[in-house]
Amino acid sequence: MAGQVLLAIFFSLCLSASGQAAVGTYVTADDIRMANDAALKAEAACVSGSSMTIDDYDTARAQLVDASANNILRTIMTEAATQEEMTTLVTERLPSAMIGAAAPLIMFFILLIFYTFCCCWTACPFCKCCRCCARLRQIPFLAKLLFLLMIGGFVLALVIVSSLSTRGYAKATEGFDVTNCAAAKMVNATFQGQADPYFLGLIPVLTIFDELQGSLAAGSTFITSLTGILDNTKEITDAVAVAKANVDLLANMLADSSNIEPTGTLHECIGCAALSTTLAQVGTALTTGTAQALSSARVEVNNQLSGSSLENLRSSMGIATAPLVELKTTVKNAFEPFVSDTIMEQISDQLAANGTVASVFMIGLALVLAACAMISIIMWMCQEKSSSDRGQPVYYKRVHRCACCTWCCGCYYTMLAFFLGGLLTILAVPLSSFCLILEDISSDLLHSIAAPMNLNLTGPEGDMMGSMIDQCIGNATGNPRLLDLISVPDANGNTVTMYDLLVGQTKDQIASQFDQIGTSMNTGGASIATSDDFVLLKNMLSTIALDTMMLPKSSYDWAGDANYQDMLANSDMAPYIASTAACADNVVPTGFGLTGEGTTQKGITSFLSTLSPTYAASTISRSNCASDFTCKTSAQLGATDYAACEAAKKFMDLKFAIRSQTIFKCRRFTVSSVPCTVQFMAQVGGTWTGDCKEADGTFTEVTYDCIRLSCRINDTAAMKSFSRGDLPTFVALVQAYSGLLDLVFARVDSSTSSALSQIQVNLKNLLDVNFLDKIATVGNGVTCGFMGTTYRDVVNGLCYGGVWGIKAVASSYTACAVLTLFLASGKW
């Protein structure tokens, strides 16, 4: 009783999780009525029997096969190509198969005819002399004794086999009770669910699907609220997109080969690699941070629950409900008589009552026959004292009367037993064959009999039905998910299981994005603008001038180049082979992981100071600090120093080229082909302008020679214009990103703060209540393991109880008839 109460509570919780069982698109009032009736029927029917044990399954099945005329119905259905052909084959073959099993009934008619003539013949007074055993015969006593033993054996066998009908009736009664219970349990579990193996129930499932489709309909409260939150939080997606675009823009510029190794200068940007490393860390922090997690959650929800994806999801749910509705209808049509009618109870009650009476009647008749036979044999063996003139032994005169009574009653009993046994044997043929089909049901069998049953098993629908048969009914141990067996098209037109679509591609993807929000909050916090990586990047951008980190290539063989090898031979000039492309000397900044931190690196001005006036006769000003000069004569310097000076002159030309030529490549955005930079980005009336997004929300990045770019330096109001594509322009532009990135990341933090609660709390709760929790409930609750168990109970009860019991009674009656026939023949 406590278990039933707990189970009832569990079912009511399942129904409450779906908003209570109510009439809707997929659930009718009749469904709810039948579910309630099934629950009451299961509780009442299972008191008398809920399952049965088959002692020897192989033997029992072999008996069913023998009783079914080698499964005649399956043979007919397999051979037939159409329903009409099946009808023809049934008309042609089933009667002959049943006649083959009707031998006891045929014997009944033979005996009836024979007994009619035989009885009349022995009853005629003028035929008295012709009666068997009318003459006195001298039979040894030993022969009489052996005959007594033989008749006694027949009598004992008759009593035993007649009593076996009781077992058949009891088995049939138990089988129909189990069938009644299992059918009610199947309907109850199918409609309302069960705890073990777990199944939510079709009424709760279809109610949830109905609610989901209503929630996902255009204009629904859920979609309206969802759209409102998505619209209000669009800024976080825009802010992250702007920040990521600017990080990528700077990264692409630093990674450009024209900037890493300027063409024709034999220099390389040492600082570019260091900046790129830190910039990559900032990019990682951005893509794994709270802002990106919030944006990803919002975008995922928007992608899954809007536009064509939403329509596809609603359509797929409609496709998924079709087989569930079909399953509900099939179970309802197949088992409604078990639930709504009392046919099984009536059969069981009739078997229990009349079966017992019939068994007692047959056993009683058998005992009467046995008594009569034994009395006649005993009297026949005994003789009265002789009192005749001839001294002949005189037998009891009642012997022939008792033998005649045994003969007559035996004939009646034999005909009755043959008649009843024949009828039951004929009835067992189609029932046994039908049982074997039920037990052997599988996708292969279903395909082999689909044509005459007008079942369309082609295409995906047929495959799904076959999978359901094999996995749900044929699987008596597992509890497979039913949604894994239903295939639907996804948004890309690919065929996926309904479970993958609802749970894998929808629920899990959305839930994982929200999980990422919590993870990012725990690891990096909500702010990106104050993170260590970004602070380090800003300091590097503002502190490191890339011309001070633009050095002659260390991998170049300067000593092997005839243009510069003489410079290396001069002790004054040799150190400058490692000088920077900057004008002034500089100290390598510390704290940034740069090579030579804290050391002083020589610039171009120091190089010129070393050359003049010792080696240079005069200097010639140029557009940058890399001035040209004229070496003193060879006579003045000597051949070696003169050669060194000339090499230094060529080296100075490299410095001039790197600072003057338009060889550096910058990156910028364009909006409708008009150059754009986020330095002018601002928020006006809650709307951001100047963030360089195109109308479709994308960014267009172009590469150009570093000329004429005005930008704010270090987020100050001062503006500076660059009109050249030389190194200083490139250096200034890279340093300007300290302020530009500060601006975009400040926007990210501001957007994160305003969107965090709306997305993490409001949006998540809205999705949980109206969508995610329901998807999880359906995904894990729509199983079909219960079908295999209850279906097996139905088959066991109906076939190995009811039909087997009927066949056992038929066999018992037939055996009684045969034994009685021998017994009566012995009396003859």
GROMACS .gro file of N, CA and C in nm, residues 146-202:
model
  171
  146LEU      N    1  -0.410  -6.107  -1.516
  146LEU     CA    2  -0.339  -6.014  -1.603
  146LEU      C    3  -0.433  -5.912  -1.666
  147PHE      N    4  -0.552  -5.957  -1.704
  147PHE     CA    5  -0.650  -5.867  -1.760
  147PHE      C    6  -0.694  -5.764  -1.657
  148LEU      N    7  -0.703  -5.810  -1.532
  148LEU     CA    8  -0.738  -5.718  -1.424
  148LEU      C    9  -0.632  -5.608  -1.408
  149LEU      N   10  -0.509  -5.652  -1.412
  149LEU     CA   11  -0.400  -5.554  -1.400
  149LEU      C   12  -0.400  -5.455  -1.516
  150MET      N   13  -0.427  -5.506  -1.636
  150MET     CA   14  -0.430  -5.416  -1.751
  150MET      C   15  -0.543  -5.314  -1.740
  151ILE      N   16  -0.659  -5.362  -1.703
  151ILE     CA   17  -0.772  -5.272  -1.688
  151ILE      C   18  -0.745  -5.173  -1.574
  152GLY      N   19  -0.682  -5.223  -1.468
  152GLY     CA   20  -0.648  -5.133  -1.357
  152GLY      C   21  -0.552  -5.023  -1.401
  153GLY      N   22  -0.459  -5.060  -1.488
  153GLY     CA   23  -0.368  -4.958  -1.540
  153GLY      C   24  -0.442  -4.852  -1.621
  154PHE      N   25  -0.536  -4.899  -1.706
  154PHE     CA   26  -0.615  -4.802  -1.782
  154PHE      C   27  -0.696  -4.712  -1.690
  155VAL      N   28  -0.751  -4.773  -1.586
  155VAL     CA   29  -0.832  -4.695  -1.492
  155VAL      C   30  -0.747  -4.589  -1.421
  156LEU      N   31  -0.629  -4.632  -1.377
  156LEU     CA   32  -0.541  -4.537  -1.308
  156LEU      C   33  -0.498  -4.423  -1.402
  157ALA      N   34  -0.462  -4.457  -1.526
  157ALA     CA   35  -0.422  -4.354  -1.624
  157ALA      C   36  -0.538  -4.261  -1.653
  158LEU      N   37  -0.659  -4.318  -1.661
  158LEU     CA   38  -0.777  -4.237  -1.688
  158LEU      C   39  -0.800  -4.134  -1.578
  159VAL      N   40  -0.787  -4.180  -1.456
  159VAL     CA   41  -0.806  -4.088  -1.343
  159VAL      C   42  -0.700  -3.979  -1.345
  160ILE      N   43  -0.576  -4.018  -1.377
  160ILE     CA   44  -0.466  -3.920  -1.375
  160ILE      C   45  -0.483  -3.816  -1.486
  161VAL      N   46  -0.503  -3.859  -1.611
  161VAL     CA   47  -0.511  -3.763  -1.721
  161VAL      C   48  -0.636  -3.676  -1.712
  162SER      N   49  -0.745  -3.733  -1.656
  162SER     CA   50  -0.864  -3.650  -1.639
  162SER      C   51  -0.841  -3.542  -1.535
  163SER      N   52  -0.761  -3.574  -1.435
  163SER     CA   53  -0.731  -3.472  -1.333
  163SER      C   54  -0.636  -3.365  -1.387
  164LEU      N   55  -0.561  -3.398  -1.495
  164LEU     CA   56  -0.470  -3.298  -1.553
  164LEU      C   57  -0.546  -3.181  -1.616
  165SER      N   58  -0.670  -3.199  -1.649
  165SER     CA   59  -0.748  -3.088  -1.703
  165SER      C   60  -0.761  -2.976  -1.601
  166THR      N   61  -0.756  -3.014  -1.474
  166THR     CA   62  -0.762  -2.913  -1.368
  166THR      C   63  -0.643  -2.819  -1.379
  167ARG      N   64  -0.525  -2.876  -1.404
  167ARG     CA   65  -0.406  -2.792  -1.421
  167ARG      C   66  -0.419  -2.700  -1.542
  168GLY      N   67  -0.476  -2.752  -1.650
  168GLY     CA   68  -0.495  -2.669  -1.769
  168GLY      C   69  -0.588  -2.552  -1.743
  169TYR      N   70  -0.700  -2.580  -1.675
  169TYR     CA   71  -0.793  -2.472  -1.643
  169TYR      C   72  -0.728  -2.369  -1.550
  170ALA      N   73  -0.652  -2.420  -1.453
  170ALA     CA   74  -0.586  -2.328  -1.359
  170ALA      C   75  -0.483  -2.242  -1.430
  171LYS      N   76  -0.408  -2.304  -1.525
  171LYS     CA   77  -0.307  -2.228  -1.599
  171LYS      C   78  -0.374  -2.125  -1.688
  172ALA      N   79  -0.483  -2.163  -1.752
  172ALA     CA   80  -0.553  -2.068  -1.838
  172ALA      C   81  -0.610  -1.953  -1.757
  173THR      N   82  -0.667  -1.985  -1.641
  173THR     CA   83  -0.722  -1.880  -1.555
  173THR      C   84  -0.611  -1.785  -1.510
  174GLU      N   85  -0.499  -1.842  -1.467
  174GLU     CA   86  -0.386  -1.758  -1.426
  174GLU      C   87  -0.335  -1.674  -1.543
  175GLY      N   88  -0.329  -1.735  -1.662
  175GLY     CA   89  -0.280  -1.663  -1.778
  175GLY      C   90  -0.367  -1.545  -1.814
  176PHE      N   91  -0.498  -1.563  -1.813
  176PHE     CA   92  -0.587  -1.452  -1.847
  176PHE      C   93  -0.586  -1.345  -1.739
  177ASP      N   94  -0.567  -1.386  -1.613
  177ASP     CA   95  -0.552  -1.286  -1.507
  177ASP      C   96  -0.426  -1.203  -1.527
  178VAL      N   97  -0.316  -1.271  -1.562
  178VAL     CA   98  -0.190  -1.200  -1.586
  178VAL      C   99  -0.202  -1.110  -1.708
  179THR      N  100  -0.270  -1.160  -1.813
  179THR     CA  101  -0.291  -1.078  -1.934
  179THR      C  102  -0.370  -0.953  -1.900
  180ASN      N  103  -0.475  -0.970  -1.824
  180ASN     CA  104  -0.559  -0.857  -1.783
  180ASN      C  105  -0.477  -0.755  -1.705
  181CYS      N  106  -0.396  -0.804  -1.611
  181CYS     CA  107  -0.312  -0.714  -1.531
  181CYS      C  108  -0.207  -0.646  -1.618
  182ALA      N  109  -0.138  -0.724  -1.703
  182ALA     CA  110  -0.030  -0.667  -1.785
  182ALA      C  111  -0.084  -0.565  -1.884
  183ALA      N  112  -0.202  -0.593  -1.942
  183ALA     CA  113  -0.260  -0.498  -2.037
  183ALA      C  114  -0.296  -0.368  -1.967
  184ALA      N  115  -0.354  -0.378  -1.849
  184ALA     CA  116  -0.387  -0.257  -1.774
  184ALA      C  117  -0.262  -0.181  -1.735
  185LYS      N  118  -0.158  -0.254  -1.694
  185LYS     CA  119  -0.031  -0.190  -1.657
  185LYS      C  120   0.032  -0.122  -1.778
  186MET      N  121   0.024  -0.188  -1.895
  186MET     CA  122   0.084  -0.127  -2.014
  186MET      C  123   0.013   0.003  -2.049
  187VAL      N  124  -0.118   0.003  -2.046
  187VAL     CA  125  -0.191   0.125  -2.076
  187VAL      C  126  -0.161   0.232  -1.972
  188ASN      N  127  -0.162   0.190  -1.846
  188ASN     CA  128  -0.135   0.286  -1.738
  188ASN      C  129   0.005   0.345  -1.750
  189ALA      N  130   0.105   0.258  -1.774
  189ALA     CA  131   0.243   0.307  -1.788
  189ALA      C  132   0.260   0.390  -1.913
  190THR      N  133   0.197   0.348  -2.024
  190THR     CA  134   0.209   0.423  -2.148
  190THR      C  135   0.150   0.562  -2.135
  191PHE      N  136   0.038   0.571  -2.070
  191PHE     CA  137  -0.030   0.699  -2.061
  191PHE      C  138   0.025   0.786  -1.948
  192GLN      N  139   0.050   0.726  -1.832
  192GLN     CA  140   0.085   0.807  -1.714
  192GLN      C  141   0.227   0.787  -1.665
  193GLY      N  142   0.299   0.690  -1.721
  193GLY     CA  143   0.439   0.671  -1.683
  193GLY      C  144   0.455   0.575  -1.567
  194GLN      N  145   0.579   0.545  -1.537
  194GLN     CA  146   0.610   0.459  -1.425
  194GLN      C  147   0.750   0.489  -1.375
  195ALA      N  148   0.782   0.436  -1.256
  195ALA     CA  149   0.909   0.468  -1.192
  195ALA      C  150   1.022   0.377  -1.235
  196ASP      N  151   0.994   0.245  -1.254
  196ASP     CA  152   1.102   0.151  -1.283
  196ASP      C  153   1.052   0.046  -1.382
  197PRO      N  154   1.110   0.042  -1.506
  197PRO     CA  155   1.206   0.140  -1.559
  197PRO      C  156   1.138   0.274  -1.585
  198TYR      N  157   1.215   0.380  -1.567
  198TYR     CA  158   1.156   0.514  -1.567
  198TYR      C  159   1.100   0.552  -1.703
  199PHE      N  160   0.977   0.599  -1.701
  199PHE     CA  161   0.912   0.653  -1.821
  199PHE      C  162   0.817   0.762  -1.776
  200LEU      N  163   0.824   0.877  -1.839
  200LEU     CA  164   0.743   0.991  -1.798
  200LEU      C  165   0.595   0.971  -1.826
  201GLY      N  166   0.563   0.903  -1.934
  201GLY     CA  167   0.423   0.885  -1.972
  201GLY      C  168   0.387   0.972  -2.090
  202LEU      N  169   0.305   0.915  -2.181
  202LEU     CA  170   0.272   0.988  -2.303
  202LEU      C  171   0.186   1.111  -2.277
   0.00000   0.00000   0.00000
